[in-house]
């Protein structure tokens, strides 16, 4: 089941923090509706993005995995392990091709062996990035700036 995108519209500013337990997309004050057009664009983009999926071939079958469920990809030789919210799938592929396909969808190649969904990153610090799942992933020195920049851009785009 897909989670709804919630926008609270209220004049009671003190309710902003209480609304966080519902994980709203945004909180809009009735006294300042100027951000509404930009907020609507971002809502539509977020809703469309929720529909994208990644296709992989494994065991003669093609499987579609919604992007919103993918945590990261991990390369092991000629194989890739796809880590999702609920499971892992191992299949033969090159992580470089996957990175090229998913780069426009807020995935960052933080290391030669990892491609991570920015949606699940909580922090990027020097040589590591931290996921909501509690996992830590190495960030290579030559990809550190790119990783930080991509995460910052994602965070700025995800809020109006």
mmCIF file with all atom_site columns, C-alpha atoms in Angstrom:
data_model
loop_
_atom_site.group_PDB
_atom_site.id
_atom_site.type_symbol
_atom_site.label_atom_id
_atom_site.label_alt_id
_atom_site.label_comp_id
_atom_site.label_asym_id
_atom_site.label_entity_id
_atom_site.label_seq_id
_atom_site.pdbx_PDB_ins_code
_atom_site.Cartn_x
_atom_site.Cartn_y
_atom_site.Cartn_z
_atom_site.occupancy
_atom_site.B_iso_or_equiv
_atom_site.pdbx_formal_charge
_atom_site.auth_seq_id
_atom_site.auth_comp_id
_atom_site.auth_asym_id
_atom_site.auth_atom_id
_atom_site.pdbx_PDB_model_num
ATOM 1   C CA . UNK A 1 1   ? 0.000  0.000   0.000   1.00 0.00 ? 1   UNK A CA 1
ATOM 2   C CA . UNK A 1 2   ? 1.327  3.420   -0.958  1.00 0.00 ? 2   UNK A CA 1
ATOM 3   C CA . UNK A 1 3   ? 1.631  6.043   1.724   1.00 0.00 ? 3   UNK A CA 1
ATOM 4   C CA . UNK A 1 4   ? -0.302 9.271   1.127   1.00 0.00 ? 4   UNK A CA 1
ATOM 5   C CA . UNK A 1 5   ? 1.367  12.644  0.725   1.00 0.00 ? 5   UNK A CA 1
ATOM 6   C CA . UNK A 1 6   ? -0.041 14.779  3.532   1.00 0.00 ? 6   UNK A CA 1
ATOM 7   C CA . UNK A 1 7   ? -0.081 18.572  3.620   1.00 0.00 ? 7   UNK A CA 1
ATOM 8   C CA . UNK A 1 8   ? -1.421 20.248  6.743   1.00 0.00 ? 8   UNK A CA 1
ATOM 9   C CA . UNK A 1 9   ? -3.034 23.634  6.178   1.00 0.00 ? 9   UNK A CA 1
ATOM 10  C CA . UNK A 1 10  ? -3.656 25.516  9.392   1.00 0.00 ? 10  UNK A CA 1
ATOM 11  C CA . UNK A 1 11  ? -3.508 28.870  11.065  1.00 0.00 ? 11  UNK A CA 1
ATOM 12  C CA . UNK A 1 12  ? -2.309 27.250  14.286  1.00 0.00 ? 12  UNK A CA 1
ATOM 13  C CA . UNK A 1 13  ? 1.471  27.328  13.989  1.00 0.00 ? 13  UNK A CA 1
ATOM 14  C CA . UNK A 1 14  ? 1.899  25.562  17.306  1.00 0.00 ? 14  UNK A CA 1
ATOM 15  C CA . UNK A 1 15  ? 0.556  22.351  15.704  1.00 0.00 ? 15  UNK A CA 1
ATOM 16  C CA . UNK A 1 16  ? 3.494  22.054  13.320  1.00 0.00 ? 16  UNK A CA 1
ATOM 17  C CA . UNK A 1 17  ? 5.493  19.836  15.671  1.00 0.00 ? 17  UNK A CA 1
ATOM 18  C CA . UNK A 1 18  ? 2.496  17.673  16.528  1.00 0.00 ? 18  UNK A CA 1
ATOM 19  C CA . UNK A 1 19  ? 1.960  17.039  12.810  1.00 0.00 ? 19  UNK A CA 1
ATOM 20  C CA . UNK A 1 20  ? 5.427  15.433  12.493  1.00 0.00 ? 20  UNK A CA 1
ATOM 21  C CA . UNK A 1 21  ? 4.154  12.153  13.907  1.00 0.00 ? 21  UNK A CA 1
ATOM 22  C CA . UNK A 1 22  ? 2.066  11.815  10.699  1.00 0.00 ? 22  UNK A CA 1
ATOM 23  C CA . UNK A 1 23  ? 5.148  12.432  8.525   1.00 0.00 ? 23  UNK A CA 1
ATOM 24  C CA . UNK A 1 24  ? 3.574  15.215  6.471   1.00 0.00 ? 24  UNK A CA 1
ATOM 25  C CA . UNK A 1 25  ? 4.969  16.315  3.159   1.00 0.00 ? 25  UNK A CA 1
ATOM 26  C CA . UNK A 1 26  ? 4.557  19.928  4.270   1.00 0.00 ? 26  UNK A CA 1
ATOM 27  C CA . UNK A 1 27  ? 2.804  22.274  6.701   1.00 0.00 ? 27  UNK A CA 1
ATOM 28  C CA . UNK A 1 28  ? 1.249  25.354  5.090   1.00 0.00 ? 28  UNK A CA 1
ATOM 29  C CA . UNK A 1 29  ? 0.036  28.348  7.058   1.00 0.00 ? 29  UNK A CA 1
ATOM 30  C CA . UNK A 1 30  ? -3.299 29.850  5.986   1.00 0.00 ? 30  UNK A CA 1
ATOM 31  C CA . UNK A 1 31  ? -1.861 33.317  6.585   1.00 0.00 ? 31  UNK A CA 1
ATOM 32  C CA . UNK A 1 32  ? 0.835  32.721  3.930   1.00 0.00 ? 32  UNK A CA 1
ATOM 33  C CA . UNK A 1 33  ? -0.365 30.809  0.874   1.00 0.00 ? 33  UNK A CA 1
ATOM 34  C CA . UNK A 1 34  ? 2.327  32.227  -1.452  1.00 0.00 ? 34  UNK A CA 1
ATOM 35  C CA . UNK A 1 35  ? 4.240  28.900  -1.478  1.00 0.00 ? 35  UNK A CA 1
ATOM 36  C CA . UNK A 1 36  ? 1.129  27.015  -2.680  1.00 0.00 ? 36  UNK A CA 1
ATOM 37  C CA . UNK A 1 37  ? 1.935  26.950  -6.459  1.00 0.00 ? 37  UNK A CA 1
ATOM 38  C CA . UNK A 1 38  ? 5.478  25.685  -5.832  1.00 0.00 ? 38  UNK A CA 1
ATOM 39  C CA . UNK A 1 39  ? 4.188  23.209  -3.246  1.00 0.00 ? 39  UNK A CA 1
ATOM 40  C CA . UNK A 1 40  ? 1.668  21.807  -5.754  1.00 0.00 ? 40  UNK A CA 1
ATOM 41  C CA . UNK A 1 41  ? 4.446  21.267  -8.329  1.00 0.00 ? 41  UNK A CA 1
ATOM 42  C CA . UNK A 1 42  ? 6.518  19.420  -5.746  1.00 0.00 ? 42  UNK A CA 1
ATOM 43  C CA . UNK A 1 43  ? 3.527  17.308  -4.702  1.00 0.00 ? 43  UNK A CA 1
ATOM 44  C CA . UNK A 1 44  ? 2.865  16.265  -8.295  1.00 0.00 ? 44  UNK A CA 1
ATOM 45  C CA . UNK A 1 45  ? 6.566  15.453  -8.844  1.00 0.00 ? 45  UNK A CA 1
ATOM 46  C CA . UNK A 1 46  ? 6.665  13.414  -5.634  1.00 0.00 ? 46  UNK A CA 1
ATOM 47  C CA . UNK A 1 47  ? 3.507  11.509  -6.601  1.00 0.00 ? 47  UNK A CA 1
ATOM 48  C CA . UNK A 1 48  ? 4.873  10.731  -10.077 1.00 0.00 ? 48  UNK A CA 1
ATOM 49  C CA . UNK A 1 49  ? 8.231  9.634   -8.631  1.00 0.00 ? 49  UNK A CA 1
ATOM 50  C CA . UNK A 1 50  ? 6.430  7.165   -6.332  1.00 0.00 ? 50  UNK A CA 1
ATOM 51  C CA . UNK A 1 51  ? 5.268  5.276   -9.440  1.00 0.00 ? 51  UNK A CA 1
ATOM 52  C CA . UNK A 1 52  ? 8.727  4.578   -10.953 1.00 0.00 ? 52  UNK A CA 1
ATOM 53  C CA . UNK A 1 53  ? 10.162 1.093   -10.722 1.00 0.00 ? 53  UNK A CA 1
ATOM 54  C CA . UNK A 1 54  ? 13.422 -0.638  -11.558 1.00 0.00 ? 54  UNK A CA 1
ATOM 55  C CA . UNK A 1 55  ? 13.354 -3.756  -13.724 1.00 0.00 ? 55  UNK A CA 1
ATOM 56  C CA . UNK A 1 56  ? 15.785 -6.606  -13.248 1.00 0.00 ? 56  UNK A CA 1
ATOM 57  C CA . UNK A 1 57  ? 16.118 -9.990  -14.913 1.00 0.00 ? 57  UNK A CA 1
ATOM 58  C CA . UNK A 1 58  ? 16.796 -12.995 -12.732 1.00 0.00 ? 58  UNK A CA 1
ATOM 59  C CA . UNK A 1 59  ? 16.189 -16.687 -13.342 1.00 0.00 ? 59  UNK A CA 1
ATOM 60  C CA . UNK A 1 60  ? 14.485 -16.038 -16.674 1.00 0.00 ? 60  UNK A CA 1
ATOM 61  C CA . UNK A 1 61  ? 11.990 -13.643 -15.088 1.00 0.00 ? 61  UNK A CA 1
ATOM 62  C CA . UNK A 1 62  ? 11.774 -9.873  -15.227 1.00 0.00 ? 62  UNK A CA 1
ATOM 63  C CA . UNK A 1 63  ? 10.889 -8.303  -11.897 1.00 0.00 ? 63  UNK A CA 1
ATOM 64  C CA . UNK A 1 64  ? 9.809  -4.724  -11.245 1.00 0.00 ? 64  UNK A CA 1
ATOM 65  C CA . UNK A 1 65  ? 10.887 -3.183  -7.937  1.00 0.00 ? 65  UNK A CA 1
ATOM 66  C CA . UNK A 1 66  ? 9.436  0.219   -6.977  1.00 0.00 ? 66  UNK A CA 1
ATOM 67  C CA . UNK A 1 67  ? 12.249 2.772   -6.531  1.00 0.00 ? 67  UNK A CA 1
ATOM 68  C CA . UNK A 1 68  ? 10.746 3.873   -3.224  1.00 0.00 ? 68  UNK A CA 1
ATOM 69  C CA . UNK A 1 69  ? 11.513 0.388   -1.804  1.00 0.00 ? 69  UNK A CA 1
ATOM 70  C CA . UNK A 1 70  ? 15.181 0.257   -2.881  1.00 0.00 ? 70  UNK A CA 1
ATOM 71  C CA . UNK A 1 71  ? 17.744 1.093   -0.185  1.00 0.00 ? 71  UNK A CA 1
ATOM 72  C CA . UNK A 1 72  ? 20.917 0.451   -2.190  1.00 0.00 ? 72  UNK A CA 1
ATOM 73  C CA . UNK A 1 73  ? 22.784 -1.722  -4.667  1.00 0.00 ? 73  UNK A CA 1
ATOM 74  C CA . UNK A 1 74  ? 26.007 -3.502  -3.709  1.00 0.00 ? 74  UNK A CA 1
ATOM 75  C CA . UNK A 1 75  ? 28.461 -4.853  -6.288  1.00 0.00 ? 75  UNK A CA 1
ATOM 76  C CA . UNK A 1 76  ? 30.173 -8.243  -5.871  1.00 0.00 ? 76  UNK A CA 1
ATOM 77  C CA . UNK A 1 77  ? 32.218 -9.112  -8.949  1.00 0.00 ? 77  UNK A CA 1
ATOM 78  C CA . UNK A 1 78  ? 29.831 -9.742  -11.830 1.00 0.00 ? 78  UNK A CA 1
ATOM 79  C CA . UNK A 1 79  ? 26.848 -9.745  -9.498  1.00 0.00 ? 79  UNK A CA 1
ATOM 80  C CA . UNK A 1 80  ? 24.814 -7.046  -7.788  1.00 0.00 ? 80  UNK A CA 1
ATOM 81  C CA . UNK A 1 81  ? 22.892 -7.388  -4.549  1.00 0.00 ? 81  UNK A CA 1
ATOM 82  C CA . UNK A 1 82  ? 19.762 -5.256  -4.504  1.00 0.00 ? 82  UNK A CA 1
ATOM 83  C CA . UNK A 1 83  ? 18.862 -4.313  -0.923  1.00 0.00 ? 83  UNK A CA 1
ATOM 84  C CA . UNK A 1 84  ? 15.214 -3.315  -0.471  1.00 0.00 ? 84  UNK A CA 1
ATOM 85  C CA . UNK A 1 85  ? 13.094 -2.466  2.531   1.00 0.00 ? 85  UNK A CA 1
ATOM 86  C CA . UNK A 1 86  ? 11.964 -6.078  2.859   1.00 0.00 ? 86  UNK A CA 1
ATOM 87  C CA . UNK A 1 87  ? 14.580 -8.323  1.215   1.00 0.00 ? 87  UNK A CA 1
ATOM 88  C CA . UNK A 1 88  ? 17.693 -8.779  -0.904  1.00 0.00 ? 88  UNK A CA 1
ATOM 89  C CA . UNK A 1 89  ? 18.042 -10.032 -4.471  1.00 0.00 ? 89  UNK A CA 1
ATOM 90  C CA . UNK A 1 90  ? 21.279 -11.172 -6.084  1.00 0.00 ? 90  UNK A CA 1
ATOM 91  C CA . UNK A 1 91  ? 21.543 -11.099 -9.856  1.00 0.00 ? 91  UNK A CA 1
ATOM 92  C CA . UNK A 1 92  ? 24.101 -10.758 -12.630 1.00 0.00 ? 92  UNK A CA 1
ATOM 93  C CA . UNK A 1 93  ? 24.595 -7.123  -13.660 1.00 0.00 ? 93  UNK A CA 1
ATOM 94  C CA . UNK A 1 94  ? 27.061 -4.255  -13.749 1.00 0.00 ? 94  UNK A CA 1
ATOM 95  C CA . UNK A 1 95  ? 26.572 -1.535  -11.148 1.00 0.00 ? 95  UNK A CA 1
ATOM 96  C CA . UNK A 1 96  ? 27.800 1.110   -13.628 1.00 0.00 ? 96  UNK A CA 1
ATOM 97  C CA . UNK A 1 97  ? 24.852 0.513   -15.968 1.00 0.00 ? 97  UNK A CA 1
ATOM 98  C CA . UNK A 1 98  ? 22.408 0.609   -13.070 1.00 0.00 ? 98  UNK A CA 1
ATOM 99  C CA . UNK A 1 99  ? 23.967 3.871   -11.831 1.00 0.00 ? 99  UNK A CA 1
ATOM 100 C CA . UNK A 1 100 ? 23.503 5.455   -15.250 1.00 0.00 ? 100 UNK A CA 1
ATOM 101 C CA . UNK A 1 101 ? 19.864 4.414   -15.344 1.00 0.00 ? 101 UNK A CA 1
ATOM 102 C CA . UNK A 1 102 ? 19.019 5.554   -11.798 1.00 0.00 ? 102 UNK A CA 1
ATOM 103 C CA . UNK A 1 103 ? 21.140 8.716   -11.497 1.00 0.00 ? 103 UNK A CA 1
ATOM 104 C CA . UNK A 1 104 ? 18.180 10.978  -12.446 1.00 0.00 ? 104 UNK A CA 1
ATOM 105 C CA . UNK A 1 105 ? 16.125 9.313   -9.688  1.00 0.00 ? 105 UNK A CA 1
ATOM 106 C CA . UNK A 1 106 ? 18.169 10.470  -6.678  1.00 0.00 ? 106 UNK A CA 1
ATOM 107 C CA . UNK A 1 107 ? 20.591 7.575   -6.455  1.00 0.00 ? 107 UNK A CA 1
ATOM 108 C CA . UNK A 1 108 ? 24.228 8.349   -5.700  1.00 0.00 ? 108 UNK A CA 1
ATOM 109 C CA . UNK A 1 109 ? 27.308 6.255   -6.437  1.00 0.00 ? 109 UNK A CA 1
ATOM 110 C CA . UNK A 1 110 ? 29.204 6.871   -3.201  1.00 0.00 ? 110 UNK A CA 1
ATOM 111 C CA . UNK A 1 111 ? 31.764 4.118   -3.796  1.00 0.00 ? 111 UNK A CA 1
ATOM 112 C CA . UNK A 1 112 ? 32.802 1.898   -6.689  1.00 0.00 ? 112 UNK A CA 1
ATOM 113 C CA . UNK A 1 113 ? 30.770 -0.908  -5.099  1.00 0.00 ? 113 UNK A CA 1
ATOM 114 C CA . UNK A 1 114 ? 27.677 0.973   -3.868  1.00 0.00 ? 114 UNK A CA 1
ATOM 115 C CA . UNK A 1 115 ? 24.748 2.863   -5.369  1.00 0.00 ? 115 UNK A CA 1
ATOM 116 C CA . UNK A 1 116 ? 22.482 4.362   -2.691  1.00 0.00 ? 116 UNK A CA 1
ATOM 117 C CA . UNK A 1 117 ? 18.947 5.797   -2.745  1.00 0.00 ? 117 UNK A CA 1
ATOM 118 C CA . UNK A 1 118 ? 19.182 9.337   -1.275  1.00 0.00 ? 118 UNK A CA 1
ATOM 119 C CA . UNK A 1 119 ? 15.690 8.869   0.160   1.00 0.00 ? 119 UNK A CA 1
ATOM 120 C CA . UNK A 1 120 ? 17.091 6.587   2.878   1.00 0.00 ? 120 UNK A CA 1
ATOM 121 C CA . UNK A 1 121 ? 20.253 8.513   3.751   1.00 0.00 ? 121 UNK A CA 1
ATOM 122 C CA . UNK A 1 122 ? 20.133 10.250  7.127   1.00 0.00 ? 122 UNK A CA 1
ATOM 123 C CA . UNK A 1 123 ? 23.660 11.719  7.127   1.00 0.00 ? 123 UNK A CA 1
ATOM 124 C CA . UNK A 1 124 ? 26.853 11.909  5.090   1.00 0.00 ? 124 UNK A CA 1
ATOM 125 C CA . UNK A 1 125 ? 30.068 12.285  7.065   1.00 0.00 ? 125 UNK A CA 1
ATOM 126 C CA . UNK A 1 126 ? 33.543 12.176  5.498   1.00 0.00 ? 126 UNK A CA 1
ATOM 127 C CA . UNK A 1 127 ? 34.096 8.524   4.647   1.00 0.00 ? 127 UNK A CA 1
ATOM 128 C CA . UNK A 1 128 ? 30.656 7.110   5.609   1.00 0.00 ? 128 UNK A CA 1
ATOM 129 C CA . UNK A 1 129 ? 27.012 7.612   4.941   1.00 0.00 ? 129 UNK A CA 1
ATOM 130 C CA . UNK A 1 130 ? 24.272 6.502   7.290   1.00 0.00 ? 130 UNK A CA 1
ATOM 131 C CA . UNK A 1 131 ? 20.943 4.964   6.334   1.00 0.00 ? 131 UNK A CA 1
ATOM 132 C CA . UNK A 1 132 ? 17.609 5.034   8.148   1.00 0.00 ? 132 UNK A CA 1
ATOM 133 C CA . UNK A 1 133 ? 18.000 1.272   8.576   1.00 0.00 ? 133 UNK A CA 1
ATOM 134 C CA . UNK A 1 134 ? 21.048 1.881   10.785  1.00 0.00 ? 134 UNK A CA 1
ATOM 135 C CA . UNK A 1 135 ? 23.479 0.592   8.152   1.00 0.00 ? 135 UNK A CA 1
ATOM 136 C CA . UNK A 1 136 ? 26.692 2.456   7.331   1.00 0.00 ? 136 UNK A CA 1
ATOM 137 C CA . UNK A 1 137 ? 28.161 2.519   3.835   1.00 0.00 ? 137 UNK A CA 1
ATOM 138 C CA . UNK A 1 138 ? 31.670 3.568   2.863   1.00 0.00 ? 138 UNK A CA 1
ATOM 139 C CA . UNK A 1 139 ? 32.163 6.729   0.813   1.00 0.00 ? 139 UNK A CA 1
ATOM 140 C CA . UNK A 1 140 ? 35.345 6.765   -1.251  1.00 0.00 ? 140 UNK A CA 1
ATOM 141 C CA . UNK A 1 141 ? 37.578 9.837   -1.100  1.00 0.00 ? 141 UNK A CA 1
ATOM 142 C CA . UNK A 1 142 ? 37.150 10.641  -4.777  1.00 0.00 ? 142 UNK A CA 1
ATOM 143 C CA . UNK A 1 143 ? 33.328 10.422  -4.526  1.00 0.00 ? 143 UNK A CA 1
ATOM 144 C CA . UNK A 1 144 ? 32.921 12.291  -1.234  1.00 0.00 ? 144 UNK A CA 1
ATOM 145 C CA . UNK A 1 145 ? 32.100 15.742  -2.662  1.00 0.00 ? 145 UNK A CA 1
ATOM 146 C CA . UNK A 1 146 ? 29.760 14.294  -5.275  1.00 0.00 ? 146 UNK A CA 1
ATOM 147 C CA . UNK A 1 147 ? 27.953 12.250  -2.604  1.00 0.00 ? 147 UNK A CA 1
ATOM 148 C CA . UNK A 1 148 ? 27.550 15.227  -0.276  1.00 0.00 ? 148 UNK A CA 1
ATOM 149 C CA . UNK A 1 149 ? 26.360 17.474  -3.126  1.00 0.00 ? 149 UNK A CA 1
ATOM 150 C CA . UNK A 1 150 ? 23.828 14.938  -4.413  1.00 0.00 ? 150 UNK A CA 1
ATOM 151 C CA . UNK A 1 151 ? 22.429 14.423  -0.893  1.00 0.00 ? 151 UNK A CA 1
ATOM 152 C CA . UNK A 1 152 ? 22.147 18.196  -0.292  1.00 0.00 ? 152 UNK A CA 1
ATOM 153 C CA . UNK A 1 153 ? 20.392 18.679  -3.647  1.00 0.00 ? 153 UNK A CA 1
ATOM 154 C CA . UNK A 1 154 ? 17.994 15.861  -2.799  1.00 0.00 ? 154 UNK A CA 1
ATOM 155 C CA . UNK A 1 155 ? 17.192 17.376  0.602   1.00 0.00 ? 155 UNK A CA 1
ATOM 156 C CA . UNK A 1 156 ? 16.568 20.809  -0.930  1.00 0.00 ? 156 UNK A CA 1
ATOM 157 C CA . UNK A 1 157 ? 14.272 19.382  -3.634  1.00 0.00 ? 157 UNK A CA 1
ATOM 158 C CA . UNK A 1 158 ? 12.283 17.202  -1.262  1.00 0.00 ? 158 UNK A CA 1
ATOM 159 C CA . UNK A 1 159 ? 10.929 20.209  0.659   1.00 0.00 ? 159 UNK A CA 1
ATOM 160 C CA . UNK A 1 160 ? 9.207  23.263  -0.885  1.00 0.00 ? 160 UNK A CA 1
#
